[in-house]
CSV table of N, CA and C in Angstrom, one decimal:
chain,number,residue,atom,x,y,z
A,1,MET,N,-0.8,-35.5,-3.1
A,1,MET,CA,-0.1,-34.2,-3.2
A,1,MET,C,-1.1,-33.1,-2.8
A,2,MET,N,-2.4,-33.1,-3.3
A,2,MET,CA,-3.3,-32.1,-2.9
A,2,MET,C,-3.5,-32.0,-1.4
A,3,LEU,N,-3.6,-33.2,-0.7
A,3,LEU,CA,-3.8,-33.2,0.7
A,3,LEU,C,-2.6,-32.6,1.4
A,4,LEU,N,-1.4,-32.8,0.9
A,4,LEU,CA,-0.2,-32.2,1.5
A,4,LEU,C,-0.3,-30.6,1.3
A,5,ALA,N,-0.7,-30.2,0.2
A,5,ALA,CA,-0.8,-28.7,-0.1
A,5,ALA,C,-1.9,-28.1,0.9
A,6,ALA,N,-3.0,-28.8,1.1
A,6,ALA,CA,-4.0,-28.3,2.0
A,6,ALA,C,-3.5,-28.2,3.4
A,7,ARG,N,-2.7,-29.2,3.8
A,7,ARG,CA,-2.1,-29.1,5.2
A,7,ARG,C,-1.1,-28.0,5.3
A,8,VAL,N,-0.3,-27.7,4.3
A,8,VAL,CA,0.6,-26.6,4.3
A,8,VAL,C,-0.2,-25.3,4.4
A,9,ILE,N,-1.2,-25.1,3.6
A,9,ILE,CA,-2.0,-23.9,3.7
A,9,ILE,C,-2.6,-23.8,5.1
A,10,ALA,N,-3.2,-24.9,5.6
A,10,ALA,CA,-3.8,-24.8,6.9
A,10,ALA,C,-2.8,-24.4,8.0
A,11,ALA,N,-1.6,-25.0,7.9
A,11,ALA,CA,-0.5,-24.7,8.8
A,11,ALA,C,-0.2,-23.2,8.7
A,12,ASP,N,-0.1,-22.7,7.5
A,12,ASP,CA,0.2,-21.3,7.3
A,12,ASP,C,-0.8,-20.3,8.0
A,13,ILE,N,-2.1,-20.6,7.8
A,13,ILE,CA,-3.1,-19.8,8.4
A,13,ILE,C,-3.1,-19.9,9.9
A,14,VAL,N,-2.8,-21.0,10.5
A,14,VAL,CA,-2.7,-21.2,11.9
A,14,VAL,C,-1.5,-20.4,12.4
A,15,THR,N,-0.4,-20.4,11.7
A,15,THR,CA,0.8,-19.7,12.1
A,15,THR,C,0.5,-18.2,12.0
A,16,GLU,N,-0.1,-17.7,10.9
A,16,GLU,CA,-0.2,-16.3,10.7
A,16,GLU,C,-1.3,-15.7,11.6
A,17,VAL,N,-2.4,-16.5,11.9
A,17,VAL,CA,-3.4,-16.0,12.9
A,17,VAL,C,-2.7,-15.9,14.2
A,18,GLY,N,-1.9,-16.9,14.6
A,18,GLY,CA,-1.2,-16.8,15.9
A,18,GLY,C,-0.3,-15.6,16.1
A,19,ARG,N,0.3,-15.1,15.0
A,19,ARG,CA,1.1,-13.9,15.0
A,19,ARG,C,0.4,-12.6,15.4
A,20,LEU,N,-0.9,-12.7,15.4
A,20,LEU,CA,-1.7,-11.5,15.9
A,20,LEU,C,-1.6,-11.3,17.4
A,21,ASP,N,-1.1,-12.3,18.1
A,21,ASP,CA,-0.9,-12.3,19.5
A,21,ASP,C,0.3,-11.5,19.9
A,22,THR,N,0.2,-10.2,19.7
A,22,THR,CA,1.3,-9.3,20.0
A,22,THR,C,0.8,-7.9,20.4
A,23,SER,N,1.5,-7.2,21.2
A,23,SER,CA,1.1,-5.8,21.5
A,23,SER,C,1.6,-4.8,20.5
A,24,SER,N,2.5,-5.2,19.6
A,24,SER,CA,3.1,-4.3,18.6
A,24,SER,C,2.2,-4.2,17.4
A,25,PHE,N,1.8,-2.9,17.2
A,25,PHE,CA,0.9,-2.7,16.0
A,25,PHE,C,1.7,-3.0,14.7
A,26,ALA,N,3.0,-2.7,14.7
A,26,ALA,CA,3.8,-2.9,13.5
A,26,ALA,C,3.8,-4.5,13.2
A,27,GLU,N,4.0,-5.3,14.2
A,27,GLU,CA,4.0,-6.7,14.1
A,27,GLU,C,2.6,-7.2,13.6
A,28,LYS,N,1.5,-6.6,14.1
A,28,LYS,CA,0.2,-7.0,13.7
A,28,LYS,C,0.0,-6.7,12.2
A,29,GLU,N,0.5,-5.5,11.7
A,29,GLU,CA,0.4,-5.2,10.3
A,29,GLU,C,1.1,-6.2,9.5
A,30,LYS,N,2.3,-6.7,9.9
A,30,LYS,CA,3.0,-7.7,9.2
A,30,LYS,C,2.2,-9.0,9.2
A,31,ALA,N,1.7,-9.4,10.3
A,31,ALA,CA,0.9,-10.6,10.4
A,31,ALA,C,-0.3,-10.6,9.5
A,32,ILE,N,-1.0,-9.4,9.5
A,32,ILE,CA,-2.2,-9.3,8.6
A,32,ILE,C,-1.8,-9.4,7.2
A,33,ALA,N,-0.7,-8.8,6.7
A,33,ALA,CA,-0.3,-8.9,5.4
A,33,ALA,C,0.1,-10.4,5.0
A,34,ALA,N,0.8,-11.1,5.9
A,34,ALA,CA,1.1,-12.5,5.7
A,34,ALA,C,-0.1,-13.4,5.7
A,35,LEU,N,-1.1,-13.0,6.6
A,35,LEU,CA,-2.3,-13.8,6.6
A,35,LEU,C,-3.1,-13.7,5.3
A,36,ALA,N,-3.1,-12.5,4.8
A,36,ALA,CA,-3.8,-12.2,3.5
A,36,ALA,C,-3.1,-13.0,2.4
A,37,ALA,N,-1.8,-13.1,2.4
A,37,ALA,CA,-1.0,-13.8,1.4
A,37,ALA,C,-1.2,-15.3,1.4
A,38,THR,N,-1.8,-15.8,2.5
A,38,THR,CA,-2.0,-17.3,2.5
A,38,THR,C,-3.0,-17.7,1.4
A,39,GLY,N,-3.9,-16.8,1.1
A,39,GLY,CA,-5.0,-17.1,0.2
A,39,GLY,C,-6.1,-18.0,0.7
A,40,ASP,N,-6.0,-18.3,2.0
A,40,ASP,CA,-7.0,-19.2,2.7
A,40,ASP,C,-8.4,-18.5,2.7
A,41,ALA,N,-9.4,-19.3,2.5
A,41,ALA,CA,-10.8,-18.8,2.5
A,41,ALA,C,-11.2,-18.1,3.8
A,42,ARG,N,-10.5,-18.5,4.9
A,42,ARG,CA,-10.9,-17.9,6.3
A,42,ARG,C,-10.3,-16.5,6.5
A,43,VAL,N,-9.4,-16.1,5.6
A,43,VAL,CA,-8.8,-14.8,5.8
A,43,VAL,C,-9.9,-13.7,5.9
A,44,THR,N,-10.9,-13.7,5.1
A,44,THR,CA,-12.0,-12.7,5.1
A,44,THR,C,-12.7,-12.8,6.5
A,45,ILE,N,-13.0,-14.0,7.0
A,45,ILE,CA,-13.7,-14.1,8.2
A,45,ILE,C,-12.8,-13.6,9.4
A,46,VAL,N,-11.6,-13.9,9.4
A,46,VAL,CA,-10.7,-13.5,10.5
A,46,VAL,C,-10.5,-11.9,10.4
A,47,LEU,N,-10.2,-11.4,9.3
A,47,LEU,CA,-10.0,-9.9,9.2
A,47,LEU,C,-11.3,-9.2,9.5
A,48,THR,N,-12.4,-9.7,9.1
A,48,THR,CA,-13.7,-9.0,9.4
A,48,THR,C,-13.9,-9.0,10.9
A,49,ALA,N,-13.6,-10.1,11.5
A,49,ALA,CA,-13.8,-10.2,13.0
A,49,ALA,C,-12.8,-9.3,13.7
A,50,LEU,N,-11.6,-9.2,13.2
A,50,LEU,CA,-10.6,-8.2,13.8
A,50,LEU,C,-11.1,-6.8,13.6
A,51,ASN,N,-11.6,-6.5,12.5
A,51,ASN,CA,-12.1,-5.1,12.2
A,51,ASN,C,-13.3,-4.8,13.1
A,52,ASP,N,-14.1,-5.8,13.3
A,52,ASP,CA,-15.4,-5.6,14.1
A,52,ASP,C,-15.2,-5.8,15.6
A,53,ASN,N,-13.9,-5.9,16.1
A,53,ASN,CA,-13.6,-6.1,17.5
A,53,ASN,C,-14.1,-7.4,18.0
A,54,LYS,N,-14.1,-8.4,17.2
A,54,LYS,CA,-14.6,-9.7,17.7
A,54,LYS,C,-13.5,-10.8,17.7
A,55,LEU,N,-12.3,-10.3,17.5
A,55,LEU,CA,-11.1,-11.3,17.6
A,55,LEU,C,-10.5,-11.1,18.9
A,56,PHE,N,-10.3,-12.3,19.6
A,56,PHE,CA,-9.8,-12.3,21.0
A,56,PHE,C,-8.7,-13.3,21.1
A,57,ILE,N,-8.0,-13.2,22.2
A,57,ILE,CA,-7.0,-14.2,22.7
A,57,ILE,C,-7.6,-14.9,23.9
A,58,ARG,N,-7.7,-16.2,23.8
A,58,ARG,CA,-8.2,-16.9,25.0
A,58,ARG,C,-7.0,-17.0,26.0
A,59,LYS,N,-7.2,-16.5,27.2
A,59,LYS,CA,-6.1,-16.4,28.1
A,59,LYS,C,-5.5,-17.7,28.5
A,60,VAL,N,-6.3,-18.7,28.7
A,60,VAL,CA,-5.8,-20.0,29.2
A,60,VAL,C,-4.7,-20.6,28.3
A,61,ASP,N,-4.8,-20.5,27.0
A,61,ASP,CA,-3.9,-21.1,26.1
A,61,ASP,C,-3.4,-20.2,24.9
A,62,ARG,N,-3.7,-18.9,25.0
A,62,ARG,CA,-3.3,-17.9,24.0
A,62,ARG,C,-3.8,-18.2,22.6
A,63,LEU,N,-4.9,-19.0,22.5
A,63,LEU,CA,-5.5,-19.3,21.2
A,63,LEU,C,-6.3,-18.1,20.7
A,64,ILE,N,-6.1,-17.8,19.4
A,64,ILE,CA,-6.9,-16.7,18.8
A,64,ILE,C,-8.3,-17.2,18.5
A,65,VAL,N,-9.3,-16.5,19.0
A,65,VAL,CA,-10.7,-17.0,18.8
A,65,VAL,C,-11.5,-15.8,18.3
A,66,ILE,N,-12.6,-16.2,17.6
A,66,ILE,CA,-13.7,-15.2,17.2
A,66,ILE,C,-14.8,-15.4,18.2
A,67,ALA,N,-15.2,-14.3,18.9
A,67,ALA,CA,-16.2,-14.3,19.9
A,67,ALA,C,-17.4,-13.6,19.5
A,68,ASP,N,-18.6,-14.1,19.9
A,68,ASP,CA,-19.8,-13.5,19.5
A,68,ASP,C,-20.8,-13.7,20.6
A,69,GLY,N,-21.5,-12.6,20.9
A,69,GLY,CA,-22.6,-12.7,21.9
A,69,GLY,C,-22.2,-11.9,23.2
A,70,LYS,N,-23.2,-11.9,24.1
A,70,LYS,CA,-23.0,-11.3,25.4
A,70,LYS,C,-23.2,-12.4,26.5
A,71,GLY,N,-22.8,-12.1,27.7
A,71,GLY,CA,-23.0,-13.1,28.8
A,71,GLY,C,-22.0,-14.3,28.5
A,72,PRO,N,-22.5,-15.5,28.4
A,72,PRO,CA,-21.7,-16.6,27.9
A,72,PRO,C,-21.4,-16.4,26.4
A,73,ILE,N,-20.2,-16.1,26.1
A,73,ILE,CA,-19.8,-15.8,24.7
A,73,ILE,C,-19.5,-17.0,23.9
A,74,ARG,N,-20.1,-17.2,22.7
A,74,ARG,CA,-19.8,-18.3,21.9
A,74,ARG,C,-18.4,-18.0,21.2
A,75,ILE,N,-17.5,-19.0,21.2
A,75,ILE,CA,-16.2,-18.8,20.6
A,75,ILE,C,-15.9,-19.9,19.6
A,76,GLU,N,-15.1,-19.5,18.6
A,76,GLU,CA,-14.6,-20.5,17.6
A,76,GLU,C,-13.1,-20.2,17.4
A,77,ASN,N,-12.4,-21.2,17.0
A,77,ASN,CA,-11.0,-21.1,16.6
A,77,ASN,C,-11.0,-20.2,15.4
A,78,ALA,N,-10.3,-19.1,15.4
A,78,ALA,CA,-10.2,-18.2,14.3
A,78,ALA,C,-9.6,-18.8,13.1
A,79,ALA,N,-8.6,-19.6,13.3
A,79,ALA,CA,-7.9,-20.2,12.1
A,79,ALA,C,-8.6,-21.3,11.4
A,80,THR,N,-9.4,-22.1,12.2
A,80,THR,CA,-10.0,-23.3,11.7
A,80,THR,C,-11.5,-23.2,11.6
A,81,GLY,N,-12.1,-22.3,12.4
A,81,GLY,CA,-13.6,-22.3,12.4
A,81,GLY,C,-14.2,-23.3,13.4
A,82,GLU,N,-13.4,-24.1,14.0
A,82,GLU,CA,-13.9,-25.1,14.9
A,82,GLU,C,-14.6,-24.4,16.1
A,83,ALA,N,-15.9,-24.8,16.4
A,83,ALA,CA,-16.6,-24.3,17.5
A,83,ALA,C,-15.9,-24.8,18.8
A,84,LEU,N,-15.8,-23.8,19.7
A,84,LEU,CA,-15.1,-24.2,21.0
A,84,LEU,C,-16.0,-24.0,22.2
A,85,GLY,N,-17.3,-23.8,22.0
A,85,GLY,CA,-18.2,-23.7,23.1
A,85,GLY,C,-18.3,-22.2,23.5
A,86,GLU,N,-18.4,-22.0,24.8
A,86,GLU,CA,-18.6,-20.7,25.4
A,86,GLU,C,-17.5,-20.3,26.3
A,87,ALA,N,-17.3,-19.0,26.5
A,87,ALA,CA,-16.3,-18.5,27.4
A,87,ALA,C,-16.9,-17.2,28.1
A,88,ALA,N,-16.4,-16.9,29.2
A,88,ALA,CA,-16.7,-15.7,29.9
A,88,ALA,C,-15.8,-14.6,29.5
A,89,GLU,N,-16.4,-13.4,29.4
A,89,GLU,CA,-15.6,-12.2,28.9
A,89,GLU,C,-14.2,-12.1,29.7
A,90,PRO,N,-14.2,-12.3,31.0
A,90,PRO,CA,-12.9,-12.1,31.6
A,90,PRO,C,-11.8,-13.1,31.2
A,91,ASP,N,-12.2,-14.2,30.5
A,91,ASP,CA,-11.3,-15.2,30.0
A,91,ASP,C,-10.7,-14.9,28.7
A,92,LEU,N,-11.1,-13.7,28.1
A,92,LEU,CA,-10.6,-13.3,26.8
A,92,LEU,C,-10.0,-11.9,26.8
A,93,ASP,N,-9.0,-11.8,26.0
A,93,ASP,CA,-8.4,-10.5,25.7
A,93,ASP,C,-8.6,-10.0,24.3
A,94,ARG,N,-9.2,-8.9,24.1
A,94,ARG,CA,-9.5,-8.4,22.8
A,94,ARG,C,-8.2,-8.0,22.1
A,95,ILE,N,-8.1,-8.3,20.8
A,95,ILE,CA,-6.9,-7.9,20.0
A,95,ILE,C,-7.1,-6.5,19.6
A,96,ALA,N,-6.3,-5.6,20.1
A,96,ALA,CA,-6.4,-4.2,19.8
A,96,ALA,C,-5.8,-3.8,18.4
A,97,ILE,N,-6.5,-2.9,17.7
A,97,ILE,CA,-6.0,-2.4,16.5
A,97,ILE,C,-6.1,-0.9,16.5
A,98,ASN,N,-5.3,-0.3,15.6
A,98,ASN,CA,-5.4,1.2,15.5
A,98,ASN,C,-6.0,1.5,14.1
A,99,ASN,N,-6.1,2.8,13.8
A,99,ASN,CA,-6.8,3.2,12.6
A,99,ASN,C,-5.9,2.8,11.3
A,100,LYS,N,-4.6,2.8,11.5
A,100,LYS,CA,-3.8,2.4,10.3
A,100,LYS,C,-4.1,0.9,10.0
A,101,ILE,N,-4.2,0.1,11.0
A,101,ILE,CA,-4.6,-1.3,10.8
A,101,ILE,C,-6.0,-1.4,10.2
A,102,ARG,N,-6.9,-0.6,10.7
A,102,ARG,CA,-8.3,-0.7,10.1
A,102,ARG,C,-8.2,-0.4,8.6
A,103,ARG,N,-7.5,0.6,8.2
A,103,ARG,CA,-7.3,0.9,6.8
A,103,ARG,C,-6.7,-0.2,6.0
A,104,GLN,N,-5.7,-0.8,6.6
A,104,GLN,CA,-5.0,-2.0,6.0
A,104,GLN,C,-6.1,-3.1,5.8
A,105,ILE,N,-6.9,-3.4,6.8
A,105,ILE,CA,-7.9,-4.4,6.7
A,105,ILE,C,-8.9,-4.1,5.6
A,106,LYS,N,-9.3,-2.9,5.6
A,106,LYS,CA,-10.3,-2.5,4.5
A,106,LYS,C,-9.8,-2.7,3.1
A,107,VAL,N,-8.5,-2.3,2.9
A,107,VAL,CA,-7.9,-2.5,1.6
A,107,VAL,C,-7.8,-4.0,1.3
A,108,ILE,N,-7.4,-4.8,2.2
A,108,ILE,CA,-7.2,-6.2,2.0
A,108,ILE,C,-8.6,-6.8,1.7
A,109,LEU,N,-9.6,-6.5,2.5
A,109,LEU,CA,-10.9,-7.1,2.3
A,109,LEU,C,-11.5,-6.6,1.0
A,110,GLY,N,-11.2,-5.4,0.7
A,110,GLY,CA,-11.7,-4.8,-0.6
A,110,GLY,C,-11.1,-5.6,-1.8
A,111,GLY,N,-9.8,-5.8,-1.7
A,111,GLY,CA,-9.1,-6.6,-2.8
A,111,GLY,C,-9.6,-8.0,-2.9
A,112,LEU,N,-9.9,-8.6,-1.7
A,112,LEU,CA,-10.4,-10.0,-1.8
A,112,LEU,C,-11.8,-10.1,-2.3
A,113,THR,N,-12.6,-9.1,-2.2
A,113,THR,CA,-14.0,-9.1,-2.6
A,113,THR,C,-14.3,-8.4,-3.9
A,114,LEU,N,-13.3,-7.8,-4.5
A,114,LEU,CA,-13.5,-7.0,-5.7
A,114,LEU,C,-13.9,-7.9,-6.9
A,115,PHE,N,-13.7,-9.2,-6.8
A,115,PHE,CA,-14.0,-10.1,-8.0
A,115,PHE,C,-15.1,-11.0,-7.6
A,116,SER,N,-15.9,-10.6,-6.6
A,116,SER,CA,-17.1,-11.4,-6.2
A,116,SER,C,-18.1,-11.4,-7.4
A,117,ASP,N,-18.9,-12.5,-7.4
A,117,ASP,CA,-20.0,-12.6,-8.4
A,117,ASP,C,-21.1,-11.6,-8.1
A,118,ASP,N,-21.2,-11.2,-6.9
A,118,ASP,CA,-22.3,-10.3,-6.5
A,118,ASP,C,-21.9,-8.9,-6.7
A,119,PRO,N,-22.7,-8.1,-7.5
A,119,PRO,CA,-22.3,-6.7,-7.8
A,119,PRO,C,-22.3,-5.8,-6.6
A,120,ALA,N,-23.2,-6.1,-5.6
A,120,ALA,CA,-23.3,-5.3,-4.4
A,120,ALA,C,-22.0,-5.5,-3.6
A,121,ILE,N,-21.5,-6.7,-3.5
A,121,ILE,CA,-20.3,-6.9,-2.8
A,121,ILE,C,-19.1,-6.2,-3.5
A,122,ARG,N,-19.1,-6.3,-4.8
A,122,ARG,CA,-18.0,-5.6,-5.6
A,122,ARG,C,-18.1,-4.1,-5.3
A,123,LEU,N,-19.3,-3.5,-5.3
A,123,LEU,CA,-19.4,-2.1,-5.1
A,123,LEU,C,-19.0,-1.7,-3.7
A,124,LYS,N,-19.3,-2.5,-2.7
A,124,LYS,CA,-18.9,-2.2,-1.3
A,124,LYS,C,-17.4,-2.3,-1.3
A,125,ALA,N,-16.8,-3.3,-1.9
A,125,ALA,CA,-15.3,-3.4,-1.9
A,125,ALA,C,-14.6,-2.2,-2.5
A,126,ALA,N,-15.1,-1.8,-3.6
A,126,ALA,CA,-14.6,-0.6,-4.3
A,126,ALA,C,-14.7,0.6,-3.4
A,127,GLY,N,-15.8,0.8,-2.7
A,127,GLY,CA,-16.0,1.9,-1.8
A,127,GLY,C,-15.0,1.9,-0.7
A,128,ASP,N,-14.8,0.7,-0.1
A,128,ASP,CA,-13.9,0.5,1.0
A,128,ASP,C,-12.5,0.8,0.6
A,129,ILE,N,-12.1,0.4,-0.6
A,129,ILE,CA,-10.7,0.7,-1.1
A,129,ILE,C,-10.6,2.2,-1.3
A,130,PHE,N,-11.6,2.9,-1.9
A,130,PHE,CA,-11.5,4.3,-2.1
A,130,PHE,C,-11.4,5.1,-0.8
A,131,ARG,N,-12.3,4.7,0.2
A,131,ARG,CA,-12.3,5.4,1.5
A,131,ARG,C,-11.0,5.2,2.2
A,132,ALA,N,-10.3,4.1,2.0
A,132,ALA,CA,-9.0,3.8,2.7
A,132,ALA,C,-7.9,4.8,2.3
A,133,ARG,N,-8.0,5.4,1.1
A,133,ARG,CA,-7.1,6.3,0.6
A,133,ARG,C,-5.7,5.8,0.6
A,134,ASP,N,-5.5,4.6,0.1
A,134,ASP,CA,-4.2,3.9,0.0
A,134,ASP,C,-3.9,3.7,-1.4
A,135,LEU,N,-3.0,4.5,-2.0
A,135,LEU,CA,-2.7,4.4,-3.4
A,135,LEU,C,-2.3,3.0,-3.9
A,136,SER,N,-1.7,2.2,-3.0
A,136,SER,CA,-1.3,0.9,-3.4
A,136,SER,C,-2.5,0.0,-3.7
A,137,ALA,N,-3.6,0.4,-3.2
A,137,ALA,CA,-4.8,-0.5,-3.3
A,137,ALA,C,-5.6,-0.2,-4.6
A,138,PHE,N,-5.2,0.9,-5.3
A,138,PHE,CA,-5.9,1.2,-6.5
A,138,PHE,C,-5.6,0.3,-7.7
A,139,GLN,N,-4.5,-0.4,-7.8
A,139,GLN,CA,-4.3,-1.3,-8.9
A,139,GLN,C,-5.3,-2.4,-8.9
A,140,PRO,N,-5.6,-3.1,-7.8
A,140,PRO,CA,-6.6,-4.1,-7.9
A,140,PRO,C,-8.0,-3.5,-8.3
A,141,LEU,N,-8.3,-2.3,-7.9
A,141,LEU,CA,-9.5,-1.6,-8.3
A,141,LEU,C,-9.5,-1.4,-9.8
A,142,LYS,N,-8.4,-1.0,-10.3
A,142,LYS,CA,-8.3,-0.8,-11.8
A,142,LYS,C,-8.5,-2.1,-12.5
A,143,ASP,N,-7.9,-3.2,-12.0
A,143,ASP,CA,-8.1,-4.5,-12.6
A,143,ASP,C,-9.5,-4.9,-12.6
A,144,ALA,N,-10.2,-4.7,-11.5
A,144,ALA,CA,-11.6,-5.1,-11.4
A,144,ALA,C,-12.5,-4.3,-12.3
A,145,LEU,N,-12.2,-3.0,-12.5
A,145,LEU,CA,-13.0,-2.2,-13.4
A,145,LEU,C,-12.7,-2.6,-14.8
A,146,ALA,N,-11.5,-3.0,-15.1
A,146,ALA,CA,-11.3,-3.5,-16.5
A,146,ALA,C,-12.0,-4.8,-16.8
A,147,LYS,N,-12.2,-5.6,-15.7
A,147,LYS,CA,-12.9,-6.9,-15.9
A,147,LYS,C,-14.4,-6.6,-16.1
A,148,ASP,N,-14.9,-5.7,-15.4
A,148,ASP,CA,-16.4,-5.3,-15.5
A,148,ASP,C,-16.6,-4.6,-16.8
């Protein structure tokens, strides 16, 4: 039963990461919210890459990848973390985001890291939520303060 649940979660993150392949910012916002709702451990990695402009679409197969480096760029499957070797920059399309999506990402990442064991990570998360100025994000912050 646990194996089946793991496969369902894996399928969910693959599906939700794939939904980032759109030019619509509104659709990206929905995909990001659904991605965060999967609860998958890779959500933080994917959203951080998106926020840092390191999330791309590999043109040949429309796979969402995390790219790192210059020249021959090392890429990995964003949903699974599988190393995919190297790619040339012309073979990748950067996933564009706007400031509204950046704020959404900061709120989600803040909420995901508010309960970290590391006090420095919790402090950064609280600061990110505060700077996002999103009133809906303050409840997780209040919950984290009550726990501390």
